[in-house]
Amino acid sequence: MAPKGGKHPPKQTATAATAASAVAVPPAKDENRTLASKEQTLFKQVLQQYETKQWRKGLKTAEQILKVKPEHGETLAMKGLFLSSLDRKEEGYEHVKRGVRNDMGSHIVWHVYGLMHRADKNWEEALKCYSQANKIERDSLNILGDLAILSIHLRNYPLYVDSRLSILRVAPRLRRNWLGLAIAQHLNGQFAEADRTLRNYEEMLRDVPEGEYDLSEVLLYHATVLDEAGEWERSIEFLQENTGKIVDRQSYSVLRAHLLLKLGRKEPAEWAWELLLEENPDNYEYIKAYVKARGADVDSKDIEQTEAAVKVLDALAEKFPRSLAVRRIALDIVSGQGFETRASSYLTNALSKGVPSIFADVKALYSDREKRQTIGKLAEGYLKALEATETFGVPELAEDDTVESSAAYLWTLYFLAQHYSALSEHSKSLQLLDQAEQHTPSLPEISMLRARVLKRAGDVDGALEAMTAARELDGQDRFLNSKNAKYFLRADRVEEAEKCVGLFTKQDAPSPLQDLIDMQCFWFIEEEGLSYARQGKLALALKRYHQIYNIFNEVDEDQYDFHSYSIRKYTIRAYINLLRYNDQLRSHFRYRGAAKGAINIYLRMHDNPSSISPAPLTNGALEAVAQAEREKAAKKEDERRAKEEAEKEEAAKAASKKEKGKKVANKKPAEEEEPAPAPAVDIDPNGERLLATATPLEDALKFLRPLEKVAGAYVETWALSFEIAVRREKYLQALRALRNAHALDAKDPSLHPLIVRFKVLVSSLPADFNASLKKTLDDGLNGLMGNRSVEVFNAEALQIGGSKYTLASAKGTIAFRGDAGKSETEELLFQLLKDADATLDDTVEALVILRSLSSSRSDEFVKAATAKFPLARVFKTKEELAALKAKREGGAIGDEGKEVVEE
């Protein structure tokens, strides 16, 4: 939005602030503030030309004024704004800064300076400039509007309330200004004030048509504000008073039902939720709320509550026999014989209908050992019965003598294969898949599951071949194509992955990868980063992680336009949800994965810079590459503009013929249209500059800070925070990170070796270290370790049991005993192989530790690990891998899988 206002007579200047801090401003020279009548008219044209994006014309007009008044501050600022819009940013900033120096008492120069910063996403500096412009010109709606939008964008709620209140005082007749103030007060926690503002708004309305959507949204929003303020009685009364004016009946009904439940009005709440269930009996929220209204609780651990909830769910299942959600929720809370009966009914219904996703549906139940065994027993029984009698062999189904179709047998094999894969019994899973493939060779799901099983077993190449076979069964399936590309990346065949996924990307894109980055395709970028990290190509891995970081920044910045749009369009409740979603944006698992990968690379760079491959290009070569990229992009842009101009010329000729010489209304001449900005050129496409950083820990903090703010519910966040703090010698921060992680999960095995390491570090601090700080650290560590010695604390981790704790204890032993504990560590790592829950990843990590100790027992460990994980390629020699490759090339994937298992 362009700054408004022409030249005004000289006036006393207010105190101004630079972009960095407030400073006293001397009165501007008169000749730098005033313009003659002709120049004033030209300056108004300058403002209008900026509004209409006629930047070249505006630049020429500004230069006309500057010929007469070369030091006129506001014109200099506007000239800088035009230059910046024409991709001459450096010149633009020079002119704007010069304009600010020449006329620091003008609100226009500060507003322009703020617009410059805002265009560069420099939000904090833009806010300072807008605030200074507002101090000088308090009643400018343009300045107040920009100030309000930027303050909510930065979540400065008190400033947002002030700016919205100022806007309302200047323009009280605009309805949206009342809404803007109410939203600001609501977000600032001023519920009573927001309620009052909304009531005033509603009282202003006259002759509103029936069924008006805008009013309906405002009324629902008002009720939501009362709900969040804890005024449930008032909220429900408000809904009842305005029930005829609310168009969105579902939102009305859900909100009213929630309020009745909060108020403890069980009978009307039960009735309200039952009405909603009749509309959608598969809605989990409705089902759980209905159970609560009936005096039970699905999520309660109390036995009586659970039994009551089961009874309510059984009644619901009778009333809504087609609702799968009701029966699925019951499986979560019931146990024993009741679980077996319900699970049997649920599974046979899905298998009979051929539902491929049934295992994914019940997989959450596998955390309960008894339920896991029950499901396996049922599925085995179904398979035997289908082979013998072509029925599921369930007594409840035997009465109608129904013979199942052959598809039921196929999906039972498919289900059991997934069951055994989840139990890490991969050989059984592959054998079942062989049977399924003989039954129906053309089903892609079988090859996909084979790929997943082989991947879990550690055979990434075999998994890739199986997934490729699945894709080739249906070349038009985008999902199969994406899965195949992912498996290429997991096999570290990046070029083939990009070629594969390129079958479905834009054909005119610079490259498949660039198109996926533009489309914000997180999974591919992250998987490619992980692949590069495994290959030791850290520059490219770091580049991918930074691209994910930048995408999240783009998503965050995209909300800027919605701050005004949502109020204008009355989508208030959706807007509030958007703000709250964006506040937690970087808790997304894709950001956490990218942050972890980038931080680990930066930690490695700090710990052992010599292990990082030097950049293959010198700075001069890098600049040459960047210049070549810029020239290439400029050439493409010139070609694009030439094509557009030719098309416009053809269109103009056609229009001219059609109108028979008449002037085409509102048609802007092609020569007056401003060129589109040239596309940005990536000057570091391979990440060499990122890897050449001299401040790896500071760069790691850039990824960590958002995690600490919004992903503090994950132990992994505080483990990364600890690693960085220790290396920066910020020991109090390291202690805080350990405490936060300990508060989340005191028994998390990843936390144990960190505590031991820190205890050893603090114990070895020099004698001249700050005594009070050391006492604080010792007290904090004693609290974390329960006042136990390191030896006792480390031994207790082993007693908990499980491969994770065995591995944690081994790491702890290395931390406090070093080489002296080598034999003890070796024994712990060999013990890990005996743990039933030891995963392939745990075993690989144990092998890495052994090799880091230069253990003579590494080969012995590899042999034992190969026996435990016969398909895992990581434990095989080059000769064995070559033999496997020869077998695979000579036979089918299924045959190869069986051969390796038999070995």
Coordinates of N, CA, C and O in Angstrom, one line a residue, residues 215-293:
L215 N -23.0 -12.3 8.8 CA -23.5 -12.2 10.2 C -23.4 -13.5 10.9 O -23.1 -13.6 12.1
S216 N -23.8 -14.6 10.2 CA -23.7 -15.9 10.8 C -22.3 -16.2 11.4 O -22.1 -16.7 12.5
E217 N -21.3 -15.9 10.6 CA -19.9 -16.2 11.0 C -19.5 -15.3 12.2 O -18.9 -15.8 13.1
V218 N -20.0 -14.1 12.2 CA -19.7 -13.2 13.4 C -20.3 -13.7 14.6 O -19.7 -13.7 15.7
L219 N -21.6 -14.2 14.5 CA -22.3 -14.7 15.7 C -21.6 -16.0 16.2 O -21.5 -16.2 17.4
L220 N -21.2 -16.9 15.3 CA -20.5 -18.1 15.8 C -19.2 -17.7 16.4 O -18.8 -18.4 17.4
Y221 N -18.5 -16.7 15.9 CA -17.2 -16.3 16.4 C -17.5 -15.7 17.8 O -16.7 -16.0 18.8
H222 N -18.5 -14.9 18.0 CA -18.8 -14.3 19.3 C -19.1 -15.4 20.3 O -18.6 -15.4 21.4
A223 N -19.8 -16.5 19.9 CA -20.1 -17.6 20.8 C -18.8 -18.3 21.2 O -18.6 -18.7 22.3
T224 N -17.9 -18.4 20.2 CA -16.6 -19.1 20.5 C -15.8 -18.3 21.5 O -15.1 -18.8 22.3
V225 N -15.8 -16.9 21.3 CA -15.1 -16.1 22.3 C -15.6 -16.3 23.7 O -14.8 -16.4 24.7
L226 N -16.9 -16.3 23.8 CA -17.5 -16.6 25.2 C -17.1 -17.9 25.7 O -16.9 -18.1 26.9
D227 N -17.1 -18.9 24.8 CA -16.7 -20.3 25.2 C -15.2 -20.3 25.7 O -15.0 -20.8 26.8
E228 N -14.3 -19.7 25.0 CA -12.9 -19.6 25.4 C -12.7 -18.8 26.7 O -11.8 -19.0 27.5
A229 N -13.6 -17.8 26.9 CA -13.6 -17.0 28.2 C -14.1 -17.8 29.4 O -14.0 -17.3 30.5
G230 N -14.7 -19.0 29.1 CA -15.2 -19.8 30.2 C -16.6 -19.4 30.6 O -17.2 -20.0 31.6
E231 N -17.3 -18.6 29.8 CA -18.6 -18.2 30.1 C -19.6 -19.1 29.2 O -20.2 -18.6 28.3
W232 N -19.6 -20.3 29.6 CA -20.4 -21.3 28.9 C -21.9 -21.1 28.9 O -22.6 -21.2 27.9
E233 N -22.4 -20.6 30.0 CA -23.8 -20.4 30.1 C -24.2 -19.2 29.2 O -25.2 -19.3 28.5
R234 N -23.4 -18.2 29.2 CA -23.7 -17.0 28.3 C -23.6 -17.4 26.9 O -24.4 -17.0 26.0
S235 N -22.6 -18.3 26.6 CA -22.4 -18.7 25.2 C -23.6 -19.5 24.7 O -24.1 -19.2 23.5
I236 N -24.1 -20.4 25.5 CA -25.2 -21.2 25.0 C -26.5 -20.4 24.9 O -27.3 -20.6 24.0
E237 N -26.7 -19.4 25.8 CA -27.8 -18.5 25.7 C -27.7 -17.7 24.5 O -28.7 -17.4 23.8
F238 N -26.5 -17.2 24.2 CA -26.3 -16.4 23.0 C -26.7 -17.2 21.7 O -27.3 -16.6 20.8
L239 N -26.2 -18.4 21.7 CA -26.6 -19.3 20.5 C -28.1 -19.5 20.4 O -28.6 -19.4 19.3
Q240 N -28.7 -19.7 21.5 CA -30.2 -19.9 21.4 C -30.9 -18.6 21.0 O -31.9 -18.7 20.2
E241 N -30.4 -17.5 21.4 CA -31.0 -16.2 21.0 C -30.9 -15.9 19.5 O -31.8 -15.3 18.9
N242 N -29.8 -16.4 18.9 CA -29.5 -16.1 17.5 C -29.6 -17.3 16.6 O -29.0 -17.3 15.5
T243 N -30.3 -18.3 17.1 CA -30.3 -19.6 16.3 C -30.8 -19.4 14.9 O -30.4 -20.0 14.0
G244 N -31.8 -18.5 14.7 CA -32.4 -18.3 13.4 C -31.5 -17.5 12.4 O -31.7 -17.6 11.2
K245 N -30.5 -16.9 13.0 CA -29.6 -16.1 12.1 C -28.3 -16.8 11.7 O -27.5 -16.4 10.9
I246 N -28.1 -18.0 12.3 CA -26.9 -18.8 12.0 C -27.1 -19.7 10.9 O -28.0 -20.6 11.0
V247 N -26.3 -19.6 9.9 CA -26.5 -20.4 8.6 C -25.8 -21.7 8.8 O -26.3 -22.8 8.3
D248 N -24.6 -21.7 9.3 CA -23.8 -23.0 9.5 C -24.3 -23.8 10.6 O -23.9 -23.7 11.8
R249 N -25.3 -24.7 10.3 CA -26.0 -25.4 11.3 C -25.1 -26.5 12.0 O -25.3 -26.8 13.2
Q250 N -24.2 -27.0 11.2 CA -23.3 -28.1 11.8 C -22.4 -27.5 12.9 O -22.3 -28.0 14.0
S251 N -21.8 -26.3 12.6 CA -20.9 -25.7 13.5 C -21.7 -25.3 14.8 O -21.3 -25.4 15.9
Y252 N -22.9 -24.8 14.5 CA -23.8 -24.4 15.6 C -24.1 -25.6 16.5 O -24.0 -25.5 17.7
S253 N -24.5 -26.7 15.9 CA -24.8 -27.9 16.7 C -23.7 -28.4 17.5 O -23.8 -28.8 18.6
V254 N -22.5 -28.5 16.8 CA -21.3 -29.0 17.5 C -20.9 -28.1 18.7 O -20.6 -28.6 19.8
L255 N -20.9 -26.8 18.5 CA -20.5 -25.9 19.6 C -21.5 -26.0 20.7 O -21.2 -26.0 21.9
R256 N -22.8 -26.0 20.4 CA -23.9 -26.1 21.4 C -23.7 -27.4 22.2 O -23.8 -27.4 23.4
A257 N -23.4 -28.5 21.5 CA -23.3 -29.8 22.2 C -22.1 -29.8 23.1 O -22.2 -30.3 24.2
H258 N -21.0 -29.2 22.7 CA -19.8 -29.1 23.6 C -20.1 -28.3 24.8 O -19.7 -28.6 25.9
L259 N -20.9 -27.2 24.6 CA -21.2 -26.3 25.7 C -22.1 -27.0 26.8 O -21.9 -26.9 28.0
L260 N -23.1 -27.8 26.3 CA -23.9 -28.6 27.1 C -23.1 -29.6 28.0 O -23.4 -29.8 29.1
L261 N -22.1 -30.2 27.3 CA -21.3 -31.1 28.0 C -20.5 -30.5 29.1 O -20.3 -31.0 30.2
K262 N -19.9 -29.3 28.7 CA -19.1 -28.6 29.7 C -19.9 -28.1 30.9 O -19.4 -28.0 32.0
L263 N -21.2 -27.8 30.7 CA -22.1 -27.3 31.7 C -22.6 -28.5 32.6 O -23.3 -28.3 33.6
G264 N -22.3 -29.7 32.2 CA -22.8 -30.9 32.9 C -24.2 -31.2 32.7 O -24.8 -32.0 33.5
R265 N -24.8 -30.7 31.6 CA -26.2 -31.0 31.3 C -26.3 -32.3 30.5 O -26.3 -32.3 29.3
K266 N -26.2 -33.4 31.2 CA -25.9 -34.7 30.5 C -27.1 -35.1 29.5 O -26.8 -35.5 28.4
E267 N -28.3 -34.9 30.0 CA -29.4 -35.4 29.1 C -29.6 -34.6 27.8 O -29.6 -35.2 26.8
P268 N -29.6 -33.2 27.9 CA -29.7 -32.5 26.6 C -28.4 -32.7 25.8 O -28.4 -32.7 24.6
A269 N -27.2 -32.9 26.5 CA -26.0 -33.1 25.7 C -26.0 -34.4 25.0 O -25.6 -34.5 23.8
E270 N -26.6 -35.4 25.6 CA -26.7 -36.8 25.0 C -27.6 -36.7 23.8 O -27.3 -37.2 22.7
W271 N -28.7 -35.9 23.9 CA -29.6 -35.7 22.8 C -28.9 -35.0 21.6 O -29.1 -35.3 20.5
A272 N -28.2 -34.0 22.0 CA -27.5 -33.1 21.0 C -26.5 -34.0 20.2 O -26.4 -33.9 19.0
W273 N -25.7 -34.8 20.9 CA -24.6 -35.6 20.3 C -25.3 -36.7 19.5 O -24.7 -37.1 18.4
E274 N -26.4 -37.2 19.9 CA -27.1 -38.3 19.2 C -27.6 -37.8 17.8 O -27.5 -38.5 16.8
L275 N -28.1 -36.5 17.8 CA -28.5 -35.9 16.6 C -27.3 -35.8 15.6 O -27.5 -36.1 14.4
L276 N -26.2 -35.4 16.1 CA -25.0 -35.3 15.3 C -24.5 -36.7 14.8 O -24.1 -36.8 13.6
L277 N -24.6 -37.7 15.6 CA -24.2 -39.0 15.2 C -25.1 -39.6 14.1 O -24.7 -40.3 13.2
E278 N -26.4 -39.2 14.1 CA -27.3 -39.6 13.0 C -26.9 -39.0 11.7 O -27.1 -39.7 10.6
E279 N -26.2 -37.9 11.7 CA -25.7 -37.3 10.5 C -24.4 -37.9 10.1 O -24.1 -38.1 8.9
N280 N -23.5 -38.3 11.1 CA -22.2 -38.8 10.8 C -21.8 -39.8 11.9 O -21.1 -39.4 12.8
P281 N -22.2 -41.1 11.8 CA -21.9 -42.0 12.9 C -20.5 -42.5 12.9 O -20.1 -43.3 13.8
D282 N -19.7 -42.1 12.0 CA -18.3 -42.5 11.9 C -17.3 -41.4 12.4 O -16.1 -41.5 12.3
N283 N -17.9 -40.4 13.0 CA -17.0 -39.3 13.5 C -16.5 -39.6 15.0 O -17.3 -39.7 15.9
Y284 N -15.2 -39.7 15.1 CA -14.7 -40.1 16.4 C -15.0 -39.1 17.5 O -15.2 -39.4 18.7
E285 N -15.0 -37.8 17.2 CA -15.2 -36.7 18.1 C -16.7 -36.9 18.7 O -16.9 -36.8 19.9
Y286 N -17.6 -37.1 17.8 CA -19.0 -37.2 18.2 C -19.2 -38.5 19.1 O -19.9 -38.4 20.1
I287 N -18.6 -39.6 18.7 CA -18.7 -40.8 19.5 C -18.2 -40.7 20.9 O -18.9 -41.0 21.9
K288 N -17.0 -40.1 21.0 CA -16.4 -40.0 22.3 C -17.2 -39.0 23.2 O -17.3 -39.2 24.4
A289 N -17.7 -37.9 22.6 CA -18.4 -36.9 23.3 C -19.8 -37.5 23.8 O -20.2 -37.3 24.9
Y290 N -20.4 -38.4 22.9 CA -21.7 -39.0 23.3 C -21.4 -39.9 24.5 O -22.3 -40.0 25.4
V291 N -20.3 -40.7 24.5 CA -20.0 -41.6 25.6 C -19.9 -40.8 26.9 O -20.4 -41.2 28.0
K292 N -19.2 -39.6 26.8 CA -19.1 -38.8 28.0 C -20.4 -38.3 28.5 O -20.7 -38.2 29.7
A293 N -21.3 -37.9 27.5 CA -22.6 -37.5 27.9 C -23.4 -38.6 28.6 O -24.3 -38.3 29.5

